[in-house]
Amino acid sequence: EVQLLESGGGLVQPGGSLRLSCVASGFTFSNYWMSWVRQAPGKGLEWVANIRQDETEKYYVDSVKGRFTISRDNSMNSLYLQMDSLRVEDTAVYYCVRGARDSRYAFFDYWGQGTPVTVSS
Amino acid sequence: DIVMTQSPDSLAVSLGERATINCKSSQSLFYSSNNANYLTWYQQKPGHPPKVLIYWASTRESGVPDRFSGSGSGTDFTLTISSLQAEDVAVYYCQQYYSIPLTFGGGTRVEI
């Protein structure tokens, strides 16, 4: 059974940092593109970033470029999102998701339960 | 960026009746080299992450009931629930995977 388990969310002040983690199981993690998708309270879905299997390609939505960094450790079956210079508008539930295609152009066939991030003073 | 616009924002449908959700993209999602539309539909129930229903605009994900169907091409797409069941109460999202950034529609809430 495919499982994605996020952790690392919490309350942080504007300008602060957080590192989200996602541990994958039930599939060969190193074979898949992975992404982070977020959902602000009561709002819709927003793709944040994705990463190729070997980390040679990474893509970001404009609103987080230069502030967030996606990475992975295939030996640990883990995906990460380093979030710096956090803003109030980054408040959301962050989902770790698996790409359903071997491409940066993918939909998402498995989702974690999400980890909440609140940016507030 | 490709903008995805869903309509309506919400709809109320009687049990057993048809529900139709529309999704319009700001540019074509059809890729002629593989004759495919890069469009997916998700269902999200309260307190749960989204679940993929349809991909390539009309291919039903394994395990999804056949009352769910997707249609359309280019810039205009539709998700149809042919006979609404109580368990179909949810928010439905379309998503394009034709270009980066990957983008979602704003969602359509379906109620009884």
JSON list of C-alpha atoms in Angstrom, two decimals:
[
{"chain": "A", "resi": 1, "resn": "GLU", "atom": "CA", "xyz": [0.00, 0.00, 0.00]},
{"chain": "A", "resi": 2, "resn": "VAL", "atom": "CA", "xyz": [1.33, 3.39, -1.00]},
{"chain": "A", "resi": 3, "resn": "GLN", "atom": "CA", "xyz": [1.72, 5.75, 1.95]},
{"chain": "A", "resi": 4, "resn": "LEU", "atom": "CA", "xyz": [3.01, 9.29, 2.20]},
{"chain": "A", "resi": 5, "resn": "LEU", "atom": "CA", "xyz": [3.51, 10.67, 5.70]},
{"chain": "A", "resi": 6, "resn": "GLU", "atom": "CA", "xyz": [4.26, 14.36, 6.14]},
{"chain": "A", "resi": 7, "resn": "SER", "atom": "CA", "xyz": [5.68, 16.04, 9.22]},
{"chain": "A", "resi": 8, "resn": "GLY", "atom": "CA", "xyz": [7.31, 19.29, 10.25]},
{"chain": "A", "resi": 9, "resn": "GLY", "atom": "CA", "xyz": [4.39, 21.69, 10.07]},
{"chain": "A", "resi": 10, "resn": "GLY", "atom": "CA", "xyz": [3.58, 24.15, 12.83]},
{"chain": "A", "resi": 11, "resn": "LEU", "atom": "CA", "xyz": [3.26, 27.77, 13.87]},
{"chain": "A", "resi": 12, "resn": "VAL", "atom": "CA", "xyz": [5.98, 30.17, 12.76]},
{"chain": "A", "resi": 13, "resn": "GLN", "atom": "CA", "xyz": [6.35, 33.93, 12.71]},
{"chain": "A", "resi": 14, "resn": "PRO", "atom": "CA", "xyz": [6.52, 35.88, 9.46]},
{"chain": "A", "resi": 15, "resn": "GLY", "atom": "CA", "xyz": [10.08, 35.80, 8.16]},
{"chain": "A", "resi": 16, "resn": "GLY", "atom": "CA", "xyz": [10.76, 32.48, 9.86]},
{"chain": "A", "resi": 17, "resn": "SER", "atom": "CA", "xyz": [11.66, 29.07, 8.47]},
{"chain": "A", "resi": 18, "resn": "LEU", "atom": "CA", "xyz": [10.29, 25.54, 8.53]},
{"chain": "A", "resi": 19, "resn": "ARG", "atom": "CA", "xyz": [11.39, 22.27, 6.98]},
{"chain": "A", "resi": 20, "resn": "LEU", "atom": "CA", "xyz": [8.71, 19.83, 5.94]},
{"chain": "A", "resi": 21, "resn": "SER", "atom": "CA", "xyz": [9.45, 16.14, 5.51]},
{"chain": "A", "resi": 22, "resn": "CYS", "atom": "CA", "xyz": [7.59, 13.33, 3.81]},
{"chain": "A", "resi": 23, "resn": "VAL", "atom": "CA", "xyz": [8.41, 9.65, 4.20]},
{"chain": "A", "resi": 24, "resn": "ALA", "atom": "CA", "xyz": [7.18, 7.38, 1.42]},
{"chain": "A", "resi": 25, "resn": "SER", "atom": "CA", "xyz": [6.46, 3.67, 1.57]},
{"chain": "A", "resi": 26, "resn": "GLY", "atom": "CA", "xyz": [4.79, 0.99, -0.51]},
{"chain": "A", "resi": 27, "resn": "PHE", "atom": "CA", "xyz": [6.47, 1.90, -3.80]},
{"chain": "A", "resi": 28, "resn": "THR", "atom": "CA", "xyz": [9.93, 2.46, -5.26]},
{"chain": "A", "resi": 29, "resn": "PHE", "atom": "CA", "xyz": [10.36, 6.11, -4.31]},
{"chain": "A", "resi": 30, "resn": "SER", "atom": "CA", "xyz": [13.40, 6.66, -6.51]},
{"chain": "A", "resi": 31, "resn": "ASN", "atom": "CA", "xyz": [11.33, 5.93, -9.64]},
{"chain": "A", "resi": 32, "resn": "TYR", "atom": "CA", "xyz": [8.92, 8.84, -9.25]},
{"chain": "A", "resi": 33, "resn": "TRP", "atom": "CA", "xyz": [8.72, 12.58, -9.65]},
{"chain": "A", "resi": 34, "resn": "MET", "atom": "CA", "xyz": [7.38, 14.07, -6.42]},
{"chain": "A", "resi": 35, "resn": "SER", "atom": "CA", "xyz": [5.60, 17.32, -5.63]},
{"chain": "A", "resi": 36, "resn": "TRP", "atom": "CA", "xyz": [4.31, 19.50, -2.82]},
{"chain": "A", "resi": 37, "resn": "VAL", "atom": "CA", "xyz": [0.77, 20.89, -3.15]},
{"chain": "A", "resi": 38, "resn": "ARG", "atom": "CA", "xyz": [-0.78, 23.28, -0.62]},
{"chain": "A", "resi": 39, "resn": "GLN", "atom": "CA", "xyz": [-4.27, 24.31, 0.37]},
{"chain": "A", "resi": 40, "resn": "ALA", "atom": "CA", "xyz": [-4.96, 27.49, 2.32]},
{"chain": "A", "resi": 41, "resn": "PRO", "atom": "CA", "xyz": [-7.77, 27.29, 4.91]},
{"chain": "A", "resi": 42, "resn": "GLY", "atom": "CA", "xyz": [-11.12, 27.02, 3.12]},
{"chain": "A", "resi": 43, "resn": "LYS", "atom": "CA", "xyz": [-9.46, 27.57, -0.26]},
{"chain": "A", "resi": 44, "resn": "GLY", "atom": "CA", "xyz": [-8.46, 25.60, -3.32]},
{"chain": "A", "resi": 45, "resn": "LEU", "atom": "CA", "xyz": [-5.35, 23.68, -4.28]},
{"chain": "A", "resi": 46, "resn": "GLU", "atom": "CA", "xyz": [-2.03, 25.19, -5.35]},
{"chain": "A", "resi": 47, "resn": "TRP", "atom": "CA", "xyz": [0.93, 23.26, -6.72]},
{"chain": "A", "resi": 48, "resn": "VAL", "atom": "CA", "xyz": [4.12, 24.47, -5.02]},
{"chain": "A", "resi": 49, "resn": "ALA", "atom": "CA", "xyz": [7.08, 22.57, -6.45]},
{"chain": "A", "resi": 50, "resn": "ASN", "atom": "CA", "xyz": [8.21, 19.31, -7.99]},
{"chain": "A", "resi": 51, "resn": "ILE", "atom": "CA", "xyz": [11.46, 17.38, -8.27]},
{"chain": "A", "resi": 52, "resn": "ARG", "atom": "CA", "xyz": [12.83, 14.78, -10.65]},
{"chain": "A", "resi": 53, "resn": "GLN", "atom": "CA", "xyz": [13.93, 11.38, -9.44]},
{"chain": "A", "resi": 54, "resn": "ASP", "atom": "CA", "xyz": [17.64, 12.28, -9.50]},
{"chain": "A", "resi": 55, "resn": "GLU", "atom": "CA", "xyz": [17.17, 15.91, -8.34]},
{"chain": "A", "resi": 56, "resn": "THR", "atom": "CA", "xyz": [18.49, 17.25, -11.65]},
{"chain": "A", "resi": 57, "resn": "GLU", "atom": "CA", "xyz": [15.26, 19.15, -12.30]},
{"chain": "A", "resi": 58, "resn": "LYS", "atom": "CA", "xyz": [13.24, 21.23, -9.84]},
{"chain": "A", "resi": 59, "resn": "TYR", "atom": "CA", "xyz": [10.35, 23.56, -10.60]},
{"chain": "A", "resi": 60, "resn": "TYR", "atom": "CA", "xyz": [8.50, 26.06, -8.44]},
{"chain": "A", "resi": 61, "resn": "VAL", "atom": "CA", "xyz": [5.42, 28.25, -8.56]},
{"chain": "A", "resi": 62, "resn": "ASP", "atom": "CA", "xyz": [6.50, 31.88, -8.87]},
{"chain": "A", "resi": 63, "resn": "SER", "atom": "CA", "xyz": [5.21, 32.88, -5.43]},
{"chain": "A", "resi": 64, "resn": "VAL", "atom": "CA", "xyz": [7.75, 30.66, -3.64]},
{"chain": "A", "resi": 65, "resn": "LYS", "atom": "CA", "xyz": [10.77, 30.94, -5.95]},
{"chain": "A", "resi": 66, "resn": "GLY", "atom": "CA", "xyz": [13.86, 32.01, -4.04]},
{"chain": "A", "resi": 67, "resn": "ARG", "atom": "CA", "xyz": [12.21, 31.22, -0.69]},
{"chain": "A", "resi": 68, "resn": "PHE", "atom": "CA", "xyz": [11.37, 27.50, -0.84]},
{"chain": "A", "resi": 69, "resn": "THR", "atom": "CA", "xyz": [13.67, 24.61, -1.78]},
{"chain": "A", "resi": 70, "resn": "ILE", "atom": "CA", "xyz": [12.50, 21.12, -2.65]},
{"chain": "A", "resi": 71, "resn": "SER", "atom": "CA", "xyz": [14.86, 18.19, -2.16]},
{"chain": "A", "resi": 72, "resn": "ARG", "atom": "CA", "xyz": [14.82, 14.44, -1.69]},
{"chain": "A", "resi": 73, "resn": "ASP", "atom": "CA", "xyz": [16.87, 11.59, -0.27]},
{"chain": "A", "resi": 74, "resn": "ASN", "atom": "CA", "xyz": [16.14, 8.41, -2.19]},
{"chain": "A", "resi": 75, "resn": "SER", "atom": "CA", "xyz": [18.13, 6.32, 0.31]},
{"chain": "A", "resi": 76, "resn": "MET", "atom": "CA", "xyz": [15.68, 7.45, 3.01]},
{"chain": "A", "resi": 77, "resn": "ASN", "atom": "CA", "xyz": [12.57, 7.42, 0.77]},
{"chain": "A", "resi": 78, "resn": "SER", "atom": "CA", "xyz": [12.08, 11.02, 1.80]},
{"chain": "A", "resi": 79, "resn": "LEU", "atom": "CA", "xyz": [10.96, 14.29, 0.26]},
{"chain": "A", "resi": 80, "resn": "TYR", "atom": "CA", "xyz": [11.63, 17.68, 1.83]},
{"chain": "A", "resi": 81, "resn": "LEU", "atom": "CA", "xyz": [10.51, 21.28, 1.52]},
{"chain": "A", "resi": 82, "resn": "GLN", "atom": "CA", "xyz": [12.71, 23.93, 3.10]},
{"chain": "A", "resi": 83, "resn": "MET", "atom": "CA", "xyz": [10.59, 27.05, 3.56]},
{"chain": "A", "resi": 84, "resn": "ASP", "atom": "CA", "xyz": [12.39, 30.32, 4.35]},
{"chain": "A", "resi": 85, "resn": "SER", "atom": "CA", "xyz": [11.21, 33.93, 4.59]},
{"chain": "A", "resi": 86, "resn": "LEU", "atom": "CA", "xyz": [7.72, 32.68, 5.34]},
{"chain": "A", "resi": 87, "resn": "ARG", "atom": "CA", "xyz": [4.77, 34.98, 4.76]},
{"chain": "A", "resi": 88, "resn": "VAL", "atom": "CA", "xyz": [1.26, 35.02, 6.18]},
{"chain": "A", "resi": 89, "resn": "GLU", "atom": "CA", "xyz": [-0.03, 33.94, 2.76]},
{"chain": "A", "resi": 90, "resn": "ASP", "atom": "CA", "xyz": [2.00, 30.70, 3.00]},
{"chain": "A", "resi": 91, "resn": "THR", "atom": "CA", "xyz": [-0.42, 29.50, 5.68]},
{"chain": "A", "resi": 92, "resn": "ALA", "atom": "CA", "xyz": [-1.87, 26.22, 4.37]},
{"chain": "A", "resi": 93, "resn": "VAL", "atom": "CA", "xyz": [-1.97, 22.48, 4.65]},
{"chain": "A", "resi": 94, "resn": "TYR", "atom": "CA", "xyz": [0.97, 21.12, 2.69]},
{"chain": "A", "resi": 95, "resn": "TYR", "atom": "CA", "xyz": [0.51, 17.80, 0.91]},
{"chain": "A", "resi": 96, "resn": "CYS", "atom": "CA", "xyz": [3.24, 15.49, -0.29]},
{"chain": "A", "resi": 97, "resn": "VAL", "atom": "CA", "xyz": [2.10, 13.98, -3.59]},
{"chain": "A", "resi": 98, "resn": "ARG", "atom": "CA", "xyz": [3.37, 11.42, -6.08]},
{"chain": "A", "resi": 99, "resn": "GLY", "atom": "CA", "xyz": [3.50, 12.22, -9.77]},
{"chain": "A", "resi": 100, "resn": "ALA", "atom": "CA", "xyz": [1.58, 9.73, -11.86]},
{"chain": "A", "resi": 101, "resn": "ARG", "atom": "CA", "xyz": [3.85, 10.14, -14.91]},
{"chain": "A", "resi": 102, "resn": "ASP", "atom": "CA", "xyz": [7.57, 10.10, -15.50]},
{"chain": "A", "resi": 103, "resn": "SER", "atom": "CA", "xyz": [7.49, 13.79, -16.29]},
{"chain": "A", "resi": 104, "resn": "ARG", "atom": "CA", "xyz": [7.35, 17.20, -14.68]},
{"chain": "A", "resi": 105, "resn": "TYR", "atom": "CA", "xyz": [3.95, 17.46, -16.41]},
{"chain": "A", "resi": 106, "resn": "ALA", "atom": "CA", "xyz": [1.97, 15.19, -14.17]},
{"chain": "A", "resi": 107, "resn": "PHE", "atom": "CA", "xyz": [-1.18, 14.73, -12.22]},
{"chain": "A", "resi": 108, "resn": "PHE", "atom": "CA", "xyz": [-1.04, 13.22, -8.75]},
{"chain": "A", "resi": 109, "resn": "ASP", "atom": "CA", "xyz": [-2.13, 9.70, -7.98]},
{"chain": "A", "resi": 110, "resn": "TYR", "atom": "CA", "xyz": [-1.26, 9.49, -4.28]},
{"chain": "A", "resi": 111, "resn": "TRP", "atom": "CA", "xyz": [-1.53, 12.17, -1.60]},
{"chain": "A", "resi": 112, "resn": "GLY", "atom": "CA", "xyz": [-0.42, 12.30, 2.00]},
{"chain": "A", "resi": 113, "resn": "GLN", "atom": "CA", "xyz": [-2.76, 13.47, 4.76]},
{"chain": "A", "resi": 114, "resn": "GLY", "atom": "CA", "xyz": [-1.03, 16.84, 4.87]},
{"chain": "A", "resi": 115, "resn": "THR", "atom": "CA", "xyz": [0.82, 18.86, 7.48]},
{"chain": "A", "resi": 116, "resn": "PRO", "atom": "CA", "xyz": [-0.50, 22.29, 8.54]},
{"chain": "A", "resi": 117, "resn": "VAL", "atom": "CA", "xyz": [1.67, 25.37, 8.43]},
{"chain": "A", "resi": 118, "resn": "THR", "atom": "CA", "xyz": [0.53, 28.58, 10.10]},
{"chain": "A", "resi": 119, "resn": "VAL", "atom": "CA", "xyz": [2.47, 31.80, 9.61]},
{"chain": "A", "resi": 120, "resn": "SER", "atom": "CA", "xyz": [1.36, 34.38, 12.14]},
{"chain": "A", "resi": 121, "resn": "SER", "atom": "CA", "xyz": [2.75, 36.83, 14.64]},
{"chain": "B", "resi": 1, "resn": "ASP", "atom": "CA", "xyz": [0.49, 30.50, -16.63]},
{"chain": "B", "resi": 2, "resn": "ILE", "atom": "CA", "xyz": [-2.59, 28.51, -17.65]},
{"chain": "B", "resi": 3, "resn": "VAL", "atom": "CA", "xyz": [-5.66, 29.70, -15.77]},
{"chain": "B", "resi": 4, "resn": "MET", "atom": "CA", "xyz": [-8.29, 27.07, -14.98]},
{"chain": "B", "resi": 5, "resn": "THR", "atom": "CA", "xyz": [-11.83, 28.34, -14.48]},
{"chain": "B", "resi": 6, "resn": "GLN", "atom": "CA", "xyz": [-14.51, 26.07, -13.05]},
{"chain": "B", "resi": 7, "resn": "SER", "atom": "CA", "xyz": [-18.26, 26.60, -13.09]},
{"chain": "B", "resi": 8, "resn": "PRO", "atom": "CA", "xyz": [-20.45, 26.67, -11.20]},
{"chain": "B", "resi": 9, "resn": "ASP", "atom": "CA", "xyz": [-18.83, 27.39, -7.83]},
{"chain": "B", "resi": 10, "resn": "SER", "atom": "CA", "xyz": [-21.42, 25.15, -6.22]},
{"chain": "B", "resi": 11, "resn": "LEU", "atom": "CA", "xyz": [-24.47, 23.14, -7.16]},
{"chain": "B", "resi": 12, "resn": "ALA", "atom": "CA", "xyz": [-27.20, 21.23, -5.39]},
{"chain": "B", "resi": 13, "resn": "VAL", "atom": "CA", "xyz": [-28.45, 18.06, -7.03]},
{"chain": "B", "resi": 14, "resn": "SER", "atom": "CA", "xyz": [-31.09, 15.60, -5.92]},
{"chain": "B", "resi": 15, "resn": "LEU", "atom": "CA", "xyz": [-30.12, 12.02, -5.23]},
{"chain": "B", "resi": 16, "resn": "GLY", "atom": "CA", "xyz": [-30.12, 10.04, -8.46]},
{"chain": "B", "resi": 17, "resn": "GLU", "atom": "CA", "xyz": [-29.97, 13.13, -10.63]},
{"chain": "B", "resi": 18, "resn": "ARG", "atom": "CA", "xyz": [-27.15, 14.25, -12.94]},
{"chain": "B", "resi": 19, "resn": "ALA", "atom": "CA", "xyz": [-24.44, 16.69, -11.88]},
{"chain": "B", "resi": 20, "resn": "THR", "atom": "CA", "xyz": [-22.35, 18.53, -14.46]},
{"chain": "B", "resi": 21, "resn": "ILE", "atom": "CA", "xyz": [-19.20, 20.50, -13.67]},
{"chain": "B", "resi": 22, "resn": "ASN", "atom": "CA", "xyz": [-17.36, 22.59, -16.23]},
{"chain": "B", "resi": 23, "resn": "CYS", "atom": "CA", "xyz": [-13.69, 23.49, -16.46]},
{"chain": "B", "resi": 24, "resn": "LYS", "atom": "CA", "xyz": [-12.24, 25.94, -18.96]},
{"chain": "B", "resi": 25, "resn": "SER", "atom": "CA", "xyz": [-8.52, 26.50, -19.54]},
{"chain": "B", "resi": 26, "resn": "SER", "atom": "CA", "xyz": [-6.98, 29.74, -20.78]},
{"chain": "B", "resi": 27, "resn": "GLN", "atom": "CA", "xyz": [-5.08, 27.81, -23.46]},
{"chain": "B", "resi": 28, "resn": "SER", "atom": "CA", "xyz": [-5.45, 24.46, -25.15]},
{"chain": "B", "resi": 29, "resn": "LEU", "atom": "CA", "xyz": [-4.46, 21.39, -23.15]},
{"chain": "B", "resi": 30, "resn": "PHE", "atom": "CA", "xyz": [-4.38, 19.19, -26.25]},
{"chain": "B", "resi": 31, "resn": "TYR", "atom": "CA", "xyz": [-0.97, 17.86, -27.27]},
{"chain": "B", "resi": 32, "resn": "SER", "atom": "CA", "xyz": [-1.16, 16.67, -30.87]},
{"chain": "B", "resi": 33, "resn": "SER", "atom": "CA", "xyz": [1.95, 14.49, -30.74]},
{"chain": "B", "resi": 34, "resn": "ASN", "atom": "CA", "xyz": [0.18, 12.00, -28.49]},
{"chain": "B", "resi": 35, "resn": "ASN", "atom": "CA", "xyz": [-3.42, 13.03, -29.18]},
{"chain": "B", "resi": 36, "resn": "ALA", "atom": "CA", "xyz": [-4.07, 13.67, -25.50]},
{"chain": "B", "resi": 37, "resn": "ASN", "atom": "CA", "xyz": [-5.62, 16.32, -23.31]},
{"chain": "B", "resi": 38, "resn": "TYR", "atom": "CA", "xyz": [-3.56, 17.03, -20.19]},
{"chain": "B", "resi": 39, "resn": "LEU", "atom": "CA", "xyz": [-6.49, 17.43, -17.81]},
{"chain": "B", "resi": 40, "resn": "THR", "atom": "CA", "xyz": [-7.33, 15.66, -14.54]},
{"chain": "B", "resi": 41, "resn": "TRP", "atom": "CA", "xyz": [-10.31, 15.70, -12.18]},
{"chain": "B", "resi": 42, "resn": "TYR", "atom": "CA", "xyz": [-10.10, 15.21, -8.39]},
{"chain": "B", "resi": 43, "resn": "GLN", "atom": "CA", "xyz": [-12.66, 14.71, -5.67]},
{"chain": "B", "resi": 44, "resn": "GLN", "atom": "CA", "xyz": [-12.01, 16.07, -2.17]},
{"chain": "B", "resi": 45, "resn": "LYS", "atom": "CA", "xyz": [-14.21, 15.16, 0.77]},
{"chain": "B", "resi": 46, "resn": "PRO", "atom": "CA", "xyz": [-14.10, 17.21, 4.00]},
{"chain": "B", "resi": 47, "resn": "GLY", "atom": "CA", "xyz": [-11.03, 16.50, 6.09]},
{"chain": "B", "resi": 48, "resn": "HIS", "atom": "CA", "xyz": [-9.41, 14.35, 3.42]},
{"chain": "B", "resi": 49, "resn": "PRO", "atom": "CA", "xyz": [-6.83, 14.89, 0.69]},
{"chain": "B", "resi": 50, "resn": "PRO", "atom": "CA", "xyz": [-7.98, 14.93, -2.93]},
{"chain": "B", "resi": 51, "resn": "LYS", "atom": "CA", "xyz": [-8.45, 11.69, -4.84]},
{"chain": "B", "resi": 52, "resn": "VAL", "atom": "CA", "xyz": [-7.94, 11.37, -8.59]},
{"chain": "B", "resi": 53, "resn": "LEU", "atom": "CA", "xyz": [-11.08, 10.44, -10.52]},
{"chain": "B", "resi": 54, "resn": "ILE", "atom": "CA", "xyz": [-10.28, 11.06, -14.19]},
{"chain": "B", "resi": 55, "resn": "TYR", "atom": "CA", "xyz": [-7.07, 11.71, -16.13]},
{"chain": "B", "resi": 56, "resn": "TRP", "atom": "CA", "xyz": [-6.28, 12.42, -19.78]},
{"chain": "B", "resi": 57, "resn": "ALA", "atom": "CA", "xyz": [-9.65, 14.21, -19.62]},
{"chain": "B", "resi": 58, "resn": "SER", "atom": "CA", "xyz": [-11.69, 11.03, -19.94]},
{"chain": "B", "resi": 59, "resn": "THR", "atom": "CA", "xyz": [-9.83, 8.02, -18.50]},
{"chain": "B", "resi": 60, "resn": "ARG", "atom": "CA", "xyz": [-11.38, 6.81, -15.28]},
{"chain": "B", "resi": 61, "resn": "GLU", "atom": "CA", "xyz": [-8.99, 5.90, -12.48]},
{"chain": "B", "resi": 62, "resn": "SER", "atom": "CA", "xyz": [-9.12, 2.29, -11.32]},
{"chain": "B", "resi": 63, "resn": "GLY", "atom": "CA", "xyz": [-11.83, 1.78, -8.72]},
{"chain": "B", "resi": 64, "resn": "VAL", "atom": "CA", "xyz": [-13.77, 4.91, -9.57]},
{"chain": "B", "resi": 65, "resn": "PRO", "atom": "CA", "xyz": [-17.49, 4.19, -10.12]},
{"chain": "B", "resi": 66, "resn": "ASP", "atom": "CA", "xyz": [-18.64, 4.41, -13.71]},
{"chain": "B", "resi": 67, "resn": "ARG", "atom": "CA", "xyz": [-21.20, 7.08, -12.84]},
{"chain": "B", "resi": 68, "resn": "PHE", "atom": "CA", "xyz": [-18.22, 9.48, -13.06]},
{"chain": "B", "resi": 69, "resn": "SER", "atom": "CA", "xyz": [-17.20, 10.44, -16.58]},
{"chain": "B", "resi": 70, "resn": "GLY", "atom": "CA", "xyz": [-15.02, 13.10, -18.15]},
{"chain": "B", "resi": 71, "resn": "SER", "atom": "CA", "xyz": [-15.31, 14.68, -21.56]},
{"chain": "B", "resi": 72, "resn": "GLY", "atom": "CA", "xyz": [-14.05, 17.60, -23.60]},
{"chain": "B", "resi": 73, "resn": "SER", "atom": "CA", "xyz": [-10.98, 18.65, -25.52]},
{"chain": "B", "resi": 74, "resn": "GLY", "atom": "CA", "xyz": [-8.80, 21.67, -26.09]},
{"chain": "B", "resi": 75, "resn": "THR", "atom": "CA", "xyz": [-9.99, 24.29, -23.63]},
{"chain": "B", "resi": 76, "resn": "ASP", "atom": "CA", "xyz": [-13.40, 23.04, -22.50]},
{"chain": "B", "resi": 77, "resn": "PHE", "atom": "CA", "xyz": [-13.94, 20.05, -20.25]},
{"chain": "B", "resi": 78, "resn": "THR", "atom": "CA", "xyz": [-16.78, 18.51, -18.27]},
{"chain": "B", "resi": 79, "resn": "LEU", "atom": "CA", "xyz": [-17.07, 16.15, -15.33]},
{"chain": "B", "resi": 80, "resn": "THR", "atom": "CA", "xyz": [-20.42, 14.38, -15.16]},
{"chain": "B", "resi": 81, "resn": "ILE", "atom": "CA", "xyz": [-21.86, 12.38, -12.29]},
{"chain": "B", "resi": 82, "resn": "SER", "atom": "CA", "xyz": [-24.68, 10.51, -13.97]},
{"chain": "B", "resi": 83, "resn": "SER", "atom": "CA", "xyz": [-26.67, 9.58, -10.87]},
{"chain": "B", "resi": 84, "resn": "LEU", "atom": "CA", "xyz": [-25.62, 11.42, -7.74]},
{"chain": "B", "resi": 85, "resn": "GLN", "atom": "CA", "xyz": [-25.13, 9.35, -4.60]},
{"chain": "B", "resi": 86, "resn": "ALA", "atom": "CA", "xyz": [-24.88, 10.63, -1.04]},
{"chain": "B", "resi": 87, "resn": "GLU", "atom": "CA", "xyz": [-21.20, 9.73, -0.90]},
{"chain": "B", "resi": 88, "resn": "ASP", "atom": "CA", "xyz": [-20.48, 12.03, -3.88]},
{"chain": "B", "resi": 89, "resn": "VAL", "atom": "CA", "xyz": [-20.91, 15.16, -1.73]},
{"chain": "B", "resi": 90, "resn": "ALA", "atom": "CA", "xyz": [-17.51, 16.78, -2.10]},
{"chain": "B", "resi": 91, "resn": "VAL", "atom": "CA", "xyz": [-15.54, 19.52, -3.79]},
{"chain": "B", "resi": 92, "resn": "TYR", "atom": "CA", "xyz": [-14.31, 18.70, -7.29]},
{"chain": "B", "resi": 93, "resn": "TYR", "atom": "CA", "xyz": [-11.19, 20.20, -8.87]},
{"chain": "B", "resi": 94, "resn": "CYS", "atom": "CA", "xyz": [-9.76, 20.12, -12.36]},
{"chain": "B", "resi": 95, "resn": "GLN", "atom": "CA", "xyz": [-6.01, 20.38, -12.92]},
{"chain": "B", "resi": 96, "resn": "GLN", "atom": "CA", "xyz": [-3.91, 20.90, -16.04]},
{"chain": "B", "resi": 97, "resn": "TYR", "atom": "CA", "xyz": [-0.58, 19.18, -16.46]},
{"chain": "B", "resi": 98, "resn": "TYR", "atom": "CA", "xyz": [0.24, 20.64, -19.88]},
{"chain": "B", "resi": 99, "resn": "SER", "atom": "CA", "xyz": [2.70, 23.20, -18.58]},
{"chain": "B", "resi": 100, "resn": "ILE", "atom": "CA", "xyz": [4.55, 24.45, -15.52]},
{"chain": "B", "resi": 101, "resn": "PRO", "atom": "CA", "xyz": [3.27, 25.83, -13.22]},
{"chain": "B", "resi": 102, "resn": "LEU", "atom": "CA", "xyz": [0.75, 23.03, -12.81]},
{"chain": "B", "resi": 103, "resn": "THR", "atom": "CA", "xyz": [-2.54, 24.73, -12.01]},
{"chain": "B", "resi": 104, "resn": "PHE", "atom": "CA", "xyz": [-5.92, 23.84, -10.54]},
{"chain": "B", "resi": 105, "resn": "GLY", "atom": "CA", "xyz": [-9.40, 25.18, -10.99]},
{"chain": "B", "resi": 106, "resn": "GLY", "atom": "CA", "xyz": [-11.03, 26.93, -8.06]},
{"chain": "B", "resi": 107, "resn": "GLY", "atom": "CA", "xyz": [-13.24, 23.96, -7.21]},
{"chain": "B", "resi": 108, "resn": "THR", "atom": "CA", "xyz": [-16.94, 23.15, -7.42]},
{"chain": "B", "resi": 109, "resn": "ARG", "atom": "CA", "xyz": [-18.86, 22.14, -4.31]},
{"chain": "B", "resi": 110, "resn": "VAL", "atom": "CA", "xyz": [-21.51, 19.49, -4.93]},
{"chain": "B", "resi": 111, "resn": "GLU", "atom": "CA", "xyz": [-24.32, 19.15, -2.38]},
{"chain": "B", "resi": 112, "resn": "ILE", "atom": "CA", "xyz": [-27.54, 17.21, -2.10]}
]
